[in-house]
């Protein structure tokens, strides 16, 4: 027997034919080759491993576990590792019971990992959905394990079982024999009956974080002697969306696509993605309102192989990134999947664009993506979506449009020429004299809105007896710190408003200058952001400085203290105490000030009979 080919060495050779080629070991994909073998190999599931370690150490082992999570996070692998830990025994060592510490292969480990151990039974519920399959488990559970410590039943995709199969599991799952354990795995936890869930200890396996995934892929590339660019690993991590199996499958495909070299360009070509730098260029052109440049950029990406729907999806992702950089800059900048171009230029966009513009762009892109996916001409649908986005980039919100319209109307002269009268009649046929209507019948003139040729709204006002509202000054005066917070609310800068309420301990305030101490965990750029916003809002220069003095409590703390004081004062009232005593469990939800009584003038003539509050009804009809 030939040891290399596995064929008998005494086979007669055929003249003229080549020698038989030795058998080659079949290739194993990375997702199977680097499947975790013990709890130490699991990545991103530290909470579950810590719970199992404590349960094994305290001998508090339940009869069933329910593992749930998205695809590719390791549910089936965790079930097999759990079966290993329950039955872990090393030859030549004393039996210490179930453990998560498995430094080497035990007596049953190899068979369990290869799914051929007779005491660890795996069942795919997607192909064995009936009650007869569950009845086979119930009939065999009465017998003790042959060689292992426990009989472990692993049921994958358990949500696919029928209603009768679930009902057959109930009694056995609630009171199984002491030598039997169940491990269920599912991606659709809501389809599992509550009666099953209440009998299991549930673990939600999390998506793997981006930095952990990138480090894991880098280790595998080093083990496979494959050169991989960080940009390529970041693109694979984004496409995997937290699934380790998806990431390893994409890495396997990228290695084959690049002939052993994983680059960012190869990964983009493989996935049909656009260059992240070109996505930033497209975002800049669209938000600038430059439609020709936007069309040229999206067509260039399309000709380079990018999918139009993916282009819009990447554009929406970058819009979300800019919004996060504006509201939570520290957390967003720490993302390891971001390129230097995205991090630098995204921060510049976050400083220039408002939240309302970013949120409007997000809504337009969110509606455009499914339209492009089902469109007969995806590129044309993408260009039309960019047109909507470019023309809506600098549009004001409805309240801002009304405010601008009111300001322009009040700034115009109080009286303008009235609308032109009807043309005069010919001299030869003078019109008959018409009686002039009484002055009391003539309706008061009303303001009329006209659309100017430039596309903006203008107001043409005629004299009206209605008193005019005084014009609002261009530069509002801010006398208190609360006025600054109110202006941030009025300008719809919600991130700045929340930061001023929660992160600012006011030390000194005067018009044109603010000093405050930053709360623990507050963003370091708050002073610069506030100064820049105040300069734009008021038209004058403001100095905003950080101080080391203690300062006043934050506005959020003052609001909570005032609310607690109102609740305490209300609870001290005798009537409220009586109500709380008579209704156990009652709580004070809100305290409101009583509105003053409304007085109705006697001169007002109301329709209907006069009603006197508090009078007794007359008995006589």
PDB file of N, CA and C in Angstrom, residues 361-458:
ATOM      1  N   UNK A 361     -30.997  64.883   4.616  1.00  0.00           N
ATOM      2  CA  UNK A 361     -30.272  64.057   3.649  1.00  0.00           C
ATOM      3  C   UNK A 361     -30.448  62.572   3.959  1.00  0.00           C
ATOM      4  N   UNK A 362     -30.442  62.229   5.237  1.00  0.00           N
ATOM      5  CA  UNK A 362     -30.632  60.824   5.613  1.00  0.00           C
ATOM      6  C   UNK A 362     -32.019  60.333   5.181  1.00  0.00           C
ATOM      7  N   UNK A 363     -33.049  61.139   5.395  1.00  0.00           N
ATOM      8  CA  UNK A 363     -34.403  60.721   5.020  1.00  0.00           C
ATOM      9  C   UNK A 363     -34.523  60.541   3.508  1.00  0.00           C
ATOM     10  N   UNK A 364     -33.924  61.453   2.735  1.00  0.00           N
ATOM     11  CA  UNK A 364     -34.000  61.342   1.278  1.00  0.00           C
ATOM     12  C   UNK A 364     -33.279  60.080   0.801  1.00  0.00           C
ATOM     13  N   UNK A 365     -32.097  59.806   1.343  1.00  0.00           N
ATOM     14  CA  UNK A 365     -31.352  58.620   0.926  1.00  0.00           C
ATOM     15  C   UNK A 365     -32.050  57.348   1.369  1.00  0.00           C
ATOM     16  N   UNK A 366     -32.658  57.365   2.546  1.00  0.00           N
ATOM     17  CA  UNK A 366     -33.331  56.171   3.048  1.00  0.00           C
ATOM     18  C   UNK A 366     -34.503  55.778   2.150  1.00  0.00           C
ATOM     19  N   UNK A 367     -35.187  56.766   1.597  1.00  0.00           N
ATOM     20  CA  UNK A 367     -36.297  56.471   0.684  1.00  0.00           C
ATOM     21  C   UNK A 367     -35.806  56.155  -0.721  1.00  0.00           C
ATOM     22  N   UNK A 368     -34.641  56.658  -1.090  1.00  0.00           N
ATOM     23  CA  UNK A 368     -34.146  56.448  -2.450  1.00  0.00           C
ATOM     24  C   UNK A 368     -33.531  55.069  -2.643  1.00  0.00           C
ATOM     25  N   UNK A 369     -32.972  54.473  -1.590  1.00  0.00           N
ATOM     26  CA  UNK A 369     -32.288  53.181  -1.745  1.00  0.00           C
ATOM     27  C   UNK A 369     -33.247  52.093  -2.236  1.00  0.00           C
ATOM     28  N   UNK A 370     -34.425  51.863  -1.612  1.00  0.00           N
ATOM     29  CA  UNK A 370     -35.326  50.834  -2.175  1.00  0.00           C
ATOM     30  C   UNK A 370     -35.856  51.185  -3.554  1.00  0.00           C
ATOM     31  N   UNK A 371     -35.983  52.487  -3.863  1.00  0.00           N
ATOM     32  CA  UNK A 371     -36.416  52.861  -5.209  1.00  0.00           C
ATOM     33  C   UNK A 371     -35.381  52.443  -6.249  1.00  0.00           C
ATOM     34  N   UNK A 372     -34.112  52.639  -5.939  1.00  0.00           N
ATOM     35  CA  UNK A 372     -33.052  52.257  -6.881  1.00  0.00           C
ATOM     36  C   UNK A 372     -32.968  50.741  -7.016  1.00  0.00           C
ATOM     37  N   UNK A 373     -33.193  50.022  -5.932  1.00  0.00           N
ATOM     38  CA  UNK A 373     -33.092  48.554  -5.971  1.00  0.00           C
ATOM     39  C   UNK A 373     -34.139  47.917  -6.877  1.00  0.00           C
ATOM     40  N   UNK A 374     -35.312  48.527  -6.994  1.00  0.00           N
ATOM     41  CA  UNK A 374     -36.377  47.942  -7.823  1.00  0.00           C
ATOM     42  C   UNK A 374     -36.534  48.664  -9.150  1.00  0.00           C
ATOM     43  N   UNK A 375     -35.736  49.690  -9.410  1.00  0.00           N
ATOM     44  CA  UNK A 375     -35.885  50.472 -10.636  1.00  0.00           C
ATOM     45  C   UNK A 375     -35.350  49.699 -11.831  1.00  0.00           C
ATOM     46  N   UNK A 376     -35.990  49.908 -12.995  1.00  0.00           N
ATOM     47  CA  UNK A 376     -35.510  49.276 -14.232  1.00  0.00           C
ATOM     48  C   UNK A 376     -34.201  49.896 -14.698  1.00  0.00           C
ATOM     49  N   UNK A 377     -33.971  51.158 -14.360  1.00  0.00           N
ATOM     50  CA  UNK A 377     -32.725  51.852 -14.708  1.00  0.00           C
ATOM     51  C   UNK A 377     -32.132  52.390 -13.410  1.00  0.00           C
ATOM     52  N   UNK A 378     -31.318  51.599 -12.744  1.00  0.00           N
ATOM     53  CA  UNK A 378     -30.809  52.012 -11.423  1.00  0.00           C
ATOM     54  C   UNK A 378     -29.965  53.285 -11.458  1.00  0.00           C
ATOM     55  N   UNK A 379     -29.160  53.461 -12.522  1.00  0.00           N
ATOM     56  CA  UNK A 379     -28.309  54.647 -12.577  1.00  0.00           C
ATOM     57  C   UNK A 379     -29.149  55.911 -12.699  1.00  0.00           C
ATOM     58  N   UNK A 380     -30.175  55.873 -13.530  1.00  0.00           N
ATOM     59  CA  UNK A 380     -31.043  57.046 -13.677  1.00  0.00           C
ATOM     60  C   UNK A 380     -31.769  57.345 -12.372  1.00  0.00           C
ATOM     61  N   UNK A 381     -32.253  56.304 -11.688  1.00  0.00           N
ATOM     62  CA  UNK A 381     -32.922  56.518 -10.406  1.00  0.00           C
ATOM     63  C   UNK A 381     -31.960  57.114  -9.380  1.00  0.00           C
ATOM     64  N   UNK A 382     -30.692  56.686  -9.435  1.00  0.00           N
ATOM     65  CA  UNK A 382     -29.693  57.247  -8.517  1.00  0.00           C
ATOM     66  C   UNK A 382     -29.441  58.718  -8.806  1.00  0.00           C
ATOM     67  N   UNK A 383     -29.350  59.081 -10.087  1.00  0.00           N
ATOM     68  CA  UNK A 383     -29.128  60.483 -10.428  1.00  0.00           C
ATOM     69  C   UNK A 383     -30.305  61.356 -10.005  1.00  0.00           C
ATOM     70  N   UNK A 384     -31.528  60.853 -10.153  1.00  0.00           N
ATOM     71  CA  UNK A 384     -32.683  61.635  -9.722  1.00  0.00           C
ATOM     72  C   UNK A 384     -32.706  61.800  -8.203  1.00  0.00           C
ATOM     73  N   UNK A 385     -32.260  60.773  -7.477  1.00  0.00           N
ATOM     74  CA  UNK A 385     -32.169  60.901  -6.021  1.00  0.00           C
ATOM     75  C   UNK A 385     -31.126  61.947  -5.634  1.00  0.00           C
ATOM     76  N   UNK A 386     -30.026  62.002  -6.365  1.00  0.00           N
ATOM     77  CA  UNK A 386     -29.010  63.022  -6.087  1.00  0.00           C
ATOM     78  C   UNK A 386     -29.524  64.421  -6.401  1.00  0.00           C
ATOM     79  N   UNK A 387     -30.387  64.542  -7.421  1.00  0.00           N
ATOM     80  CA  UNK A 387     -30.986  65.847  -7.717  1.00  0.00           C
ATOM     81  C   UNK A 387     -31.848  66.306  -6.547  1.00  0.00           C
ATOM     82  N   UNK A 388     -32.675  65.410  -6.020  1.00  0.00           N
ATOM     83  CA  UNK A 388     -33.506  65.772  -4.868  1.00  0.00           C
ATOM     84  C   UNK A 388     -32.627  66.170  -3.683  1.00  0.00           C
ATOM     85  N   UNK A 389     -31.568  65.424  -3.488  1.00  0.00           N
ATOM     86  CA  UNK A 389     -30.702  65.699  -2.347  1.00  0.00           C
ATOM     87  C   UNK A 389     -29.965  67.026  -2.521  1.00  0.00           C
ATOM     88  N   UNK A 390     -29.512  67.330  -3.742  1.00  0.00           N
ATOM     89  CA  UNK A 390     -28.763  68.572  -3.974  1.00  0.00           C
ATOM     90  C   UNK A 390     -29.653  69.793  -3.808  1.00  0.00           C
ATOM     91  N   UNK A 391     -30.888  69.720  -4.296  1.00  0.00           N
ATOM     92  CA  UNK A 391     -31.771  70.880  -4.208  1.00  0.00           C
ATOM     93  C   UNK A 391     -32.379  71.040  -2.817  1.00  0.00           C
ATOM     94  N   UNK A 392     -32.376  69.972  -2.031  1.00  0.00           N
ATOM     95  CA  UNK A 392     -32.911  70.063  -0.667  1.00  0.00           C
ATOM     96  C   UNK A 392     -31.834  70.295   0.368  1.00  0.00           C
ATOM     97  N   UNK A 393     -30.573  70.371  -0.051  1.00  0.00           N
ATOM     98  CA  UNK A 393     -29.485  70.458   0.919  1.00  0.00           C
ATOM     99  C   UNK A 393     -29.545  71.744   1.731  1.00  0.00           C
ATOM    100  N   UNK A 394     -29.907  72.882   1.057  1.00  0.00           N
ATOM    101  CA  UNK A 394     -29.885  74.152   1.769  1.00  0.00           C
ATOM    102  C   UNK A 394     -31.271  74.746   1.951  1.00  0.00           C
ATOM    103  N   UNK A 395     -32.312  73.935   1.784  1.00  0.00           N
ATOM    104  CA  UNK A 395     -33.658  74.446   2.004  1.00  0.00           C
ATOM    105  C   UNK A 395     -33.911  74.636   3.490  1.00  0.00           C
ATOM    106  N   UNK A 396     -34.618  75.698   3.873  1.00  0.00           N
ATOM    107  CA  UNK A 396     -34.932  75.876   5.299  1.00  0.00           C
ATOM    108  C   UNK A 396     -36.081  74.968   5.712  1.00  0.00           C
ATOM    109  N   UNK A 397     -36.184  74.726   7.002  1.00  0.00           N
ATOM    110  CA  UNK A 397     -37.311  73.985   7.544  1.00  0.00           C
ATOM    111  C   UNK A 397     -38.558  74.861   7.496  1.00  0.00           C
ATOM    112  N   UNK A 398     -39.765  74.291   7.644  1.00  0.00           N
ATOM    113  CA  UNK A 398     -40.973  75.126   7.577  1.00  0.00           C
ATOM    114  C   UNK A 398     -40.985  76.282   8.574  1.00  0.00           C
ATOM    115  N   UNK A 399     -40.559  76.043   9.800  1.00  0.00           N
ATOM    116  CA  UNK A 399     -40.571  77.129  10.771  1.00  0.00           C
ATOM    117  C   UNK A 399     -39.552  78.211  10.414  1.00  0.00           C
ATOM    118  N   UNK A 400     -38.398  77.793   9.853  1.00  0.00           N
ATOM    119  CA  UNK A 400     -37.416  78.787   9.431  1.00  0.00           C
ATOM    120  C   UNK A 400     -37.927  79.595   8.233  1.00  0.00           C
ATOM    121  N   UNK A 401     -38.656  78.937   7.328  1.00  0.00           N
ATOM    122  CA  UNK A 401     -39.219  79.657   6.188  1.00  0.00           C
ATOM    123  C   UNK A 401     -40.251  80.687   6.648  1.00  0.00           C
ATOM    124  N   UNK A 402     -41.100  80.306   7.600  1.00  0.00           N
ATOM    125  CA  UNK A 402     -42.079  81.256   8.123  1.00  0.00           C
ATOM    126  C   UNK A 402     -41.403  82.404   8.853  1.00  0.00           C
ATOM    127  N   UNK A 403     -40.355  82.110   9.616  1.00  0.00           N
ATOM    128  CA  UNK A 403     -39.643  83.158  10.327  1.00  0.00           C
ATOM    129  C   UNK A 403     -38.977  84.128   9.347  1.00  0.00           C
ATOM    130  N   UNK A 404     -38.382  83.560   8.288  1.00  0.00           N
ATOM    131  CA  UNK A 404     -37.757  84.409   7.287  1.00  0.00           C
ATOM    132  C   UNK A 404     -38.794  85.245   6.546  1.00  0.00           C
ATOM    133  N   UNK A 405     -39.931  84.651   6.237  1.00  0.00           N
ATOM    134  CA  UNK A 405     -40.999  85.374   5.547  1.00  0.00           C
ATOM    135  C   UNK A 405     -41.522  86.514   6.409  1.00  0.00           C
ATOM    136  N   UNK A 406     -41.698  86.261   7.707  1.00  0.00           N
ATOM    137  CA  UNK A 406     -42.194  87.300   8.606  1.00  0.00           C
ATOM    138  C   UNK A 406     -41.178  88.445   8.729  1.00  0.00           C
ATOM    139  N   UNK A 407     -39.893  88.088   8.802  1.00  0.00           N
ATOM    140  CA  UNK A 407     -38.867  89.115   8.927  1.00  0.00           C
ATOM    141  C   UNK A 407     -38.814  89.988   7.684  1.00  0.00           C
ATOM    142  N   UNK A 408     -38.886  89.389   6.501  1.00  0.00           N
ATOM    143  CA  UNK A 408     -38.853  90.172   5.272  1.00  0.00           C
ATOM    144  C   UNK A 408     -40.094  91.039   5.129  1.00  0.00           C
ATOM    145  N   UNK A 409     -41.255  90.509   5.567  1.00  0.00           N
ATOM    146  CA  UNK A 409     -42.482  91.284   5.458  1.00  0.00           C
ATOM    147  C   UNK A 409     -42.450  92.497   6.378  1.00  0.00           C
ATOM    148  N   UNK A 410     -41.926  92.310   7.586  1.00  0.00           N
ATOM    149  CA  UNK A 410     -41.864  93.425   8.526  1.00  0.00           C
ATOM    150  C   UNK A 410     -40.790  94.440   8.142  1.00  0.00           C
ATOM    151  N   UNK A 411     -39.750  93.967   7.456  1.00  0.00           N
ATOM    152  CA  UNK A 411     -38.698  94.891   7.038  1.00  0.00           C
ATOM    153  C   UNK A 411     -39.096  95.724   5.830  1.00  0.00           C
ATOM    154  N   UNK A 412     -40.119  95.290   5.084  1.00  0.00           N
ATOM    155  CA  UNK A 412     -40.569  96.041   3.919  1.00  0.00           C
ATOM    156  C   UNK A 412     -41.361  97.268   4.356  1.00  0.00           C
ATOM    157  N   UNK A 413     -41.589  98.236   3.481  1.00  0.00           N
ATOM    158  CA  UNK A 413     -42.387  99.425   3.847  1.00  0.00           C
ATOM    159  C   UNK A 413     -43.773  99.014   4.310  1.00  0.00           C
ATOM    160  N   UNK A 414     -44.351  99.805   5.207  1.00  0.00           N
ATOM    161  CA  UNK A 414     -45.638  99.475   5.782  1.00  0.00           C
ATOM    162  C   UNK A 414     -46.743  99.531   4.749  1.00  0.00           C
ATOM    163  N   UNK A 415     -46.577 100.338   3.772  1.00  0.00           N
ATOM    164  CA  UNK A 415     -47.614 100.464   2.736  1.00  0.00           C
ATOM    165  C   UNK A 415     -46.968 100.292   1.384  1.00  0.00           C
ATOM    166  N   UNK A 416     -47.620  99.575   0.543  1.00  0.00           N
ATOM    167  CA  UNK A 416     -47.183  99.399  -0.827  1.00  0.00           C
ATOM    168  C   UNK A 416     -48.346  99.744  -1.740  1.00  0.00           C
ATOM    169  N   UNK A 417     -48.038  99.817  -3.003  1.00  0.00           N
ATOM    170  CA  UNK A 417     -49.099 100.142  -3.951  1.00  0.00           C
ATOM    171  C   UNK A 417     -50.137  99.058  -3.946  1.00  0.00           C
ATOM    172  N   UNK A 418     -51.389  99.477  -3.915  1.00  0.00           N
ATOM    173  CA  UNK A 418     -52.483  98.502  -3.928  1.00  0.00           C
ATOM    174  C   UNK A 418     -52.532  97.853  -5.289  1.00  0.00           C
ATOM    175  N   UNK A 419     -53.150  96.702  -5.364  1.00  0.00           N
ATOM    176  CA  UNK A 419     -53.278  96.051  -6.678  1.00  0.00           C
ATOM    177  C   UNK A 419     -53.968  96.974  -7.664  1.00  0.00           C
ATOM    178  N   UNK A 420     -53.519  96.893  -8.893  1.00  0.00           N
ATOM    179  CA  UNK A 420     -54.061  97.783  -9.921  1.00  0.00           C
ATOM    180  C   UNK A 420     -55.538  97.523 -10.120  1.00  0.00           C
ATOM    181  N   UNK A 421     -56.287  98.612 -10.342  1.00  0.00           N
ATOM    182  CA  UNK A 421     -57.727  98.470 -10.535  1.00  0.00           C
ATOM    183  C   UNK A 421     -58.013  97.954 -11.927  1.00  0.00           C
ATOM    184  N   UNK A 422     -59.258  97.717 -12.172  1.00  0.00           N
ATOM    185  CA  UNK A 422     -59.648  97.236 -13.495  1.00  0.00           C
ATOM    186  C   UNK A 422     -59.414  98.326 -14.520  1.00  0.00           C
ATOM    187  N   UNK A 423     -59.112  97.969 -15.757  1.00  0.00           N
ATOM    188  CA  UNK A 423     -58.816  98.990 -16.781  1.00  0.00           C
ATOM    189  C   UNK A 423     -60.028  99.888 -17.018  1.00  0.00           C
ATOM    190  N   UNK A 424     -59.777 101.158 -17.306  1.00  0.00           N
ATOM    191  CA  UNK A 424     -60.908 102.084 -17.524  1.00  0.00           C
ATOM    192  C   UNK A 424     -61.703 101.731 -18.770  1.00  0.00           C
ATOM    193  N   UNK A 425     -62.979 102.053 -18.733  1.00  0.00           N
ATOM    194  CA  UNK A 425     -63.857 101.792 -19.885  1.00  0.00           C
ATOM    195  C   UNK A 425     -63.618 102.834 -20.972  1.00  0.00           C
ATOM    196  N   UNK A 426     -63.971 102.539 -22.190  1.00  0.00           N
ATOM    197  CA  UNK A 426     -63.800 103.526 -23.269  1.00  0.00           C
ATOM    198  C   UNK A 426     -64.607 104.798 -22.998  1.00  0.00           C
ATOM    199  N   UNK A 427     -64.123 105.901 -23.612  1.00  0.00           N
ATOM    200  CA  UNK A 427     -64.783 107.187 -23.382  1.00  0.00           C
ATOM    201  C   UNK A 427     -66.150 107.211 -24.027  1.00  0.00           C
ATOM    202  N   UNK A 428     -66.237 106.530 -25.169  1.00  0.00           N
ATOM    203  CA  UNK A 428     -67.507 106.567 -25.882  1.00  0.00           C
ATOM    204  C   UNK A 428     -68.613 105.863 -25.124  1.00  0.00           C
ATOM    205  N   UNK A 429     -68.272 104.969 -24.293  1.00  0.00           N
ATOM    206  CA  UNK A 429     -69.298 104.216 -23.552  1.00  0.00           C
ATOM    207  C   UNK A 429     -68.985 104.280 -22.084  1.00  0.00           C
ATOM    208  N   UNK A 430     -69.293 105.427 -21.440  1.00  0.00           N
ATOM    209  CA  UNK A 430     -68.989 105.533 -20.018  1.00  0.00           C
ATOM    210  C   UNK A 430     -69.843 104.564 -19.226  1.00  0.00           C
ATOM    211  N   UNK A 431     -69.262 103.977 -18.196  1.00  0.00           N
ATOM    212  CA  UNK A 431     -70.028 103.013 -17.410  1.00  0.00           C
ATOM    213  C   UNK A 431     -71.080 103.725 -16.588  1.00  0.00           C
ATOM    214  N   UNK A 432     -72.187 103.072 -16.369  1.00  0.00           N
ATOM    215  CA  UNK A 432     -73.225 103.683 -15.548  1.00  0.00           C
ATOM    216  C   UNK A 432     -72.738 103.825 -14.127  1.00  0.00           C
ATOM    217  N   UNK A 433     -73.166 104.880 -13.452  1.00  0.00           N
ATOM    218  CA  UNK A 433     -72.716 105.059 -12.065  1.00  0.00           C
ATOM    219  C   UNK A 433     -73.240 103.954 -11.167  1.00  0.00           C
ATOM    220  N   UNK A 434     -72.358 103.459 -10.340  1.00  0.00           N
ATOM    221  CA  UNK A 434     -72.719 102.397  -9.415  1.00  0.00           C
ATOM    222  C   UNK A 434     -72.710 102.968  -8.005  1.00  0.00           C
ATOM    223  N   UNK A 435     -73.676 102.591  -7.217  1.00  0.00           N
ATOM    224  CA  UNK A 435     -73.664 103.071  -5.829  1.00  0.00           C
ATOM    225  C   UNK A 435     -72.503 102.467  -5.056  1.00  0.00           C
ATOM    226  N   UNK A 436     -71.809 103.327  -4.335  1.00  0.00           N
ATOM    227  CA  UNK A 436     -70.663 102.842  -3.559  1.00  0.00           C
ATOM    228  C   UNK A 436     -71.158 102.053  -2.373  1.00  0.00           C
ATOM    229  N   UNK A 437     -70.506 100.959  -2.064  1.00  0.00           N
ATOM    230  CA  UNK A 437     -70.960 100.142  -0.936  1.00  0.00           C
ATOM    231  C   UNK A 437     -70.685 100.847   0.368  1.00  0.00           C
ATOM    232  N   UNK A 438     -71.451 100.533   1.357  1.00  0.00           N
ATOM    233  CA  UNK A 438     -71.224 101.143   2.668  1.00  0.00           C
ATOM    234  C   UNK A 438     -69.837 100.785   3.188  1.00  0.00           C
ATOM    235  N   UNK A 439     -69.317 101.687   4.016  1.00  0.00           N
ATOM    236  CA  UNK A 439     -67.969 101.452   4.548  1.00  0.00           C
ATOM    237  C   UNK A 439     -67.921 100.235   5.435  1.00  0.00           C
ATOM    238  N   UNK A 440     -69.037  99.938   6.105  1.00  0.00           N
ATOM    239  CA  UNK A 440     -69.027  98.795   7.018  1.00  0.00           C
ATOM    240  C   UNK A 440     -69.004  97.468   6.298  1.00  0.00           C
ATOM    241  N   UNK A 441     -69.429  97.468   4.986  1.00  0.00           N
ATOM    242  CA  UNK A 441     -69.492  96.210   4.232  1.00  0.00           C
ATOM    243  C   UNK A 441     -68.141  95.867   3.633  1.00  0.00           C
ATOM    244  N   UNK A 442     -67.275  96.828   3.389  1.00  0.00           N
ATOM    245  CA  UNK A 442     -65.992  96.594   2.725  1.00  0.00           C
ATOM    246  C   UNK A 442     -65.098  95.745   3.610  1.00  0.00           C
ATOM    247  N   UNK A 443     -64.653  94.591   3.103  1.00  0.00           N
ATOM    248  CA  UNK A 443     -63.806  93.730   3.934  1.00  0.00           C
ATOM    249  C   UNK A 443     -62.427  94.329   4.099  1.00  0.00           C
ATOM    250  N   UNK A 444     -61.790  94.061   5.229  1.00  0.00           N
ATOM    251  CA  UNK A 444     -60.432  94.583   5.432  1.00  0.00           C
ATOM    252  C   UNK A 444     -59.449  93.907   4.504  1.00  0.00           C
ATOM    253  N   UNK A 445     -58.457  94.637   4.037  1.00  0.00           N
ATOM    254  CA  UNK A 445     -57.456  94.025   3.137  1.00  0.00           C
ATOM    255  C   UNK A 445     -56.667  92.952   3.867  1.00  0.00           C
ATOM    256  N   UNK A 446     -56.253  91.904   3.146  1.00  0.00           N
ATOM    257  CA  UNK A 446     -55.510  90.781   3.704  1.00  0.00           C
ATOM    258  C   UNK A 446     -54.155  90.685   3.022  1.00  0.00           C
ATOM    259  N   UNK A 447     -53.151  90.203   3.710  1.00  0.00           N
ATOM    260  CA  UNK A 447     -51.830  90.055   3.082  1.00  0.00           C
ATOM    261  C   UNK A 447     -51.863  88.998   2.001  1.00  0.00           C
ATOM    262  N   UNK A 448     -51.183  89.247   0.925  1.00  0.00           N
ATOM    263  CA  UNK A 448     -51.133  88.312  -0.198  1.00  0.00           C
ATOM    264  C   UNK A 448     -49.702  87.884  -0.412  1.00  0.00           C
ATOM    265  N   UNK A 449     -49.482  86.562  -0.609  1.00  0.00           N
ATOM    266  CA  UNK A 449     -48.163  86.008  -0.861  1.00  0.00           C
ATOM    267  C   UNK A 449     -47.963  85.877  -2.354  1.00  0.00           C
ATOM    268  N   UNK A 450     -46.853  86.330  -2.863  1.00  0.00           N
ATOM    269  CA  UNK A 450     -46.517  86.199  -4.276  1.00  0.00           C
ATOM    270  C   UNK A 450     -45.199  85.487  -4.401  1.00  0.00           C
ATOM    271  N   UNK A 451     -45.017  84.783  -5.488  1.00  0.00           N
ATOM    272  CA  UNK A 451     -43.796  84.033  -5.762  1.00  0.00           C
ATOM    273  C   UNK A 451     -42.914  84.846  -6.681  1.00  0.00           C
ATOM    274  N   UNK A 452     -41.771  85.244  -6.187  1.00  0.00           N
ATOM    275  CA  UNK A 452     -40.869  86.067  -6.986  1.00  0.00           C
ATOM    276  C   UNK A 452     -40.205  85.230  -8.052  1.00  0.00           C
ATOM    277  N   UNK A 453     -39.621  85.927  -9.041  1.00  0.00           N
ATOM    278  CA  UNK A 453     -38.980  85.206 -10.144  1.00  0.00           C
ATOM    279  C   UNK A 453     -37.764  84.446  -9.679  1.00  0.00           C
ATOM    280  N   UNK A 454     -37.122  84.905  -8.604  1.00  0.00           N
ATOM    281  CA  UNK A 454     -35.920  84.232  -8.121  1.00  0.00           C
ATOM    282  C   UNK A 454     -36.231  82.949  -7.366  1.00  0.00           C
ATOM    283  N   UNK A 455     -37.469  82.651  -7.138  1.00  0.00           N
ATOM    284  CA  UNK A 455     -37.818  81.413  -6.444  1.00  0.00           C
ATOM    285  C   UNK A 455     -38.074  81.598  -4.975  1.00  0.00           C
ATOM    286  N   UNK A 456     -37.896  82.792  -4.414  1.00  0.00           N
ATOM    287  CA  UNK A 456     -38.119  82.994  -2.993  1.00  0.00           C
ATOM    288  C   UNK A 456     -39.506  83.554  -2.752  1.00  0.00           C
ATOM    289  N   UNK A 457     -40.000  83.401  -1.546  1.00  0.00           N
ATOM    290  CA  UNK A 457     -41.303  83.911  -1.186  1.00  0.00           C
ATOM    291  C   UNK A 457     -41.184  85.371  -0.779  1.00  0.00           C
ATOM    292  N   UNK A 458     -42.094  86.196  -1.256  1.00  0.00           N
ATOM    293  CA  UNK A 458     -42.158  87.587  -0.873  1.00  0.00           C
ATOM    294  C   UNK A 458     -43.575  87.897  -0.429  1.00  0.00           C
TER     295      UNK A 458
END
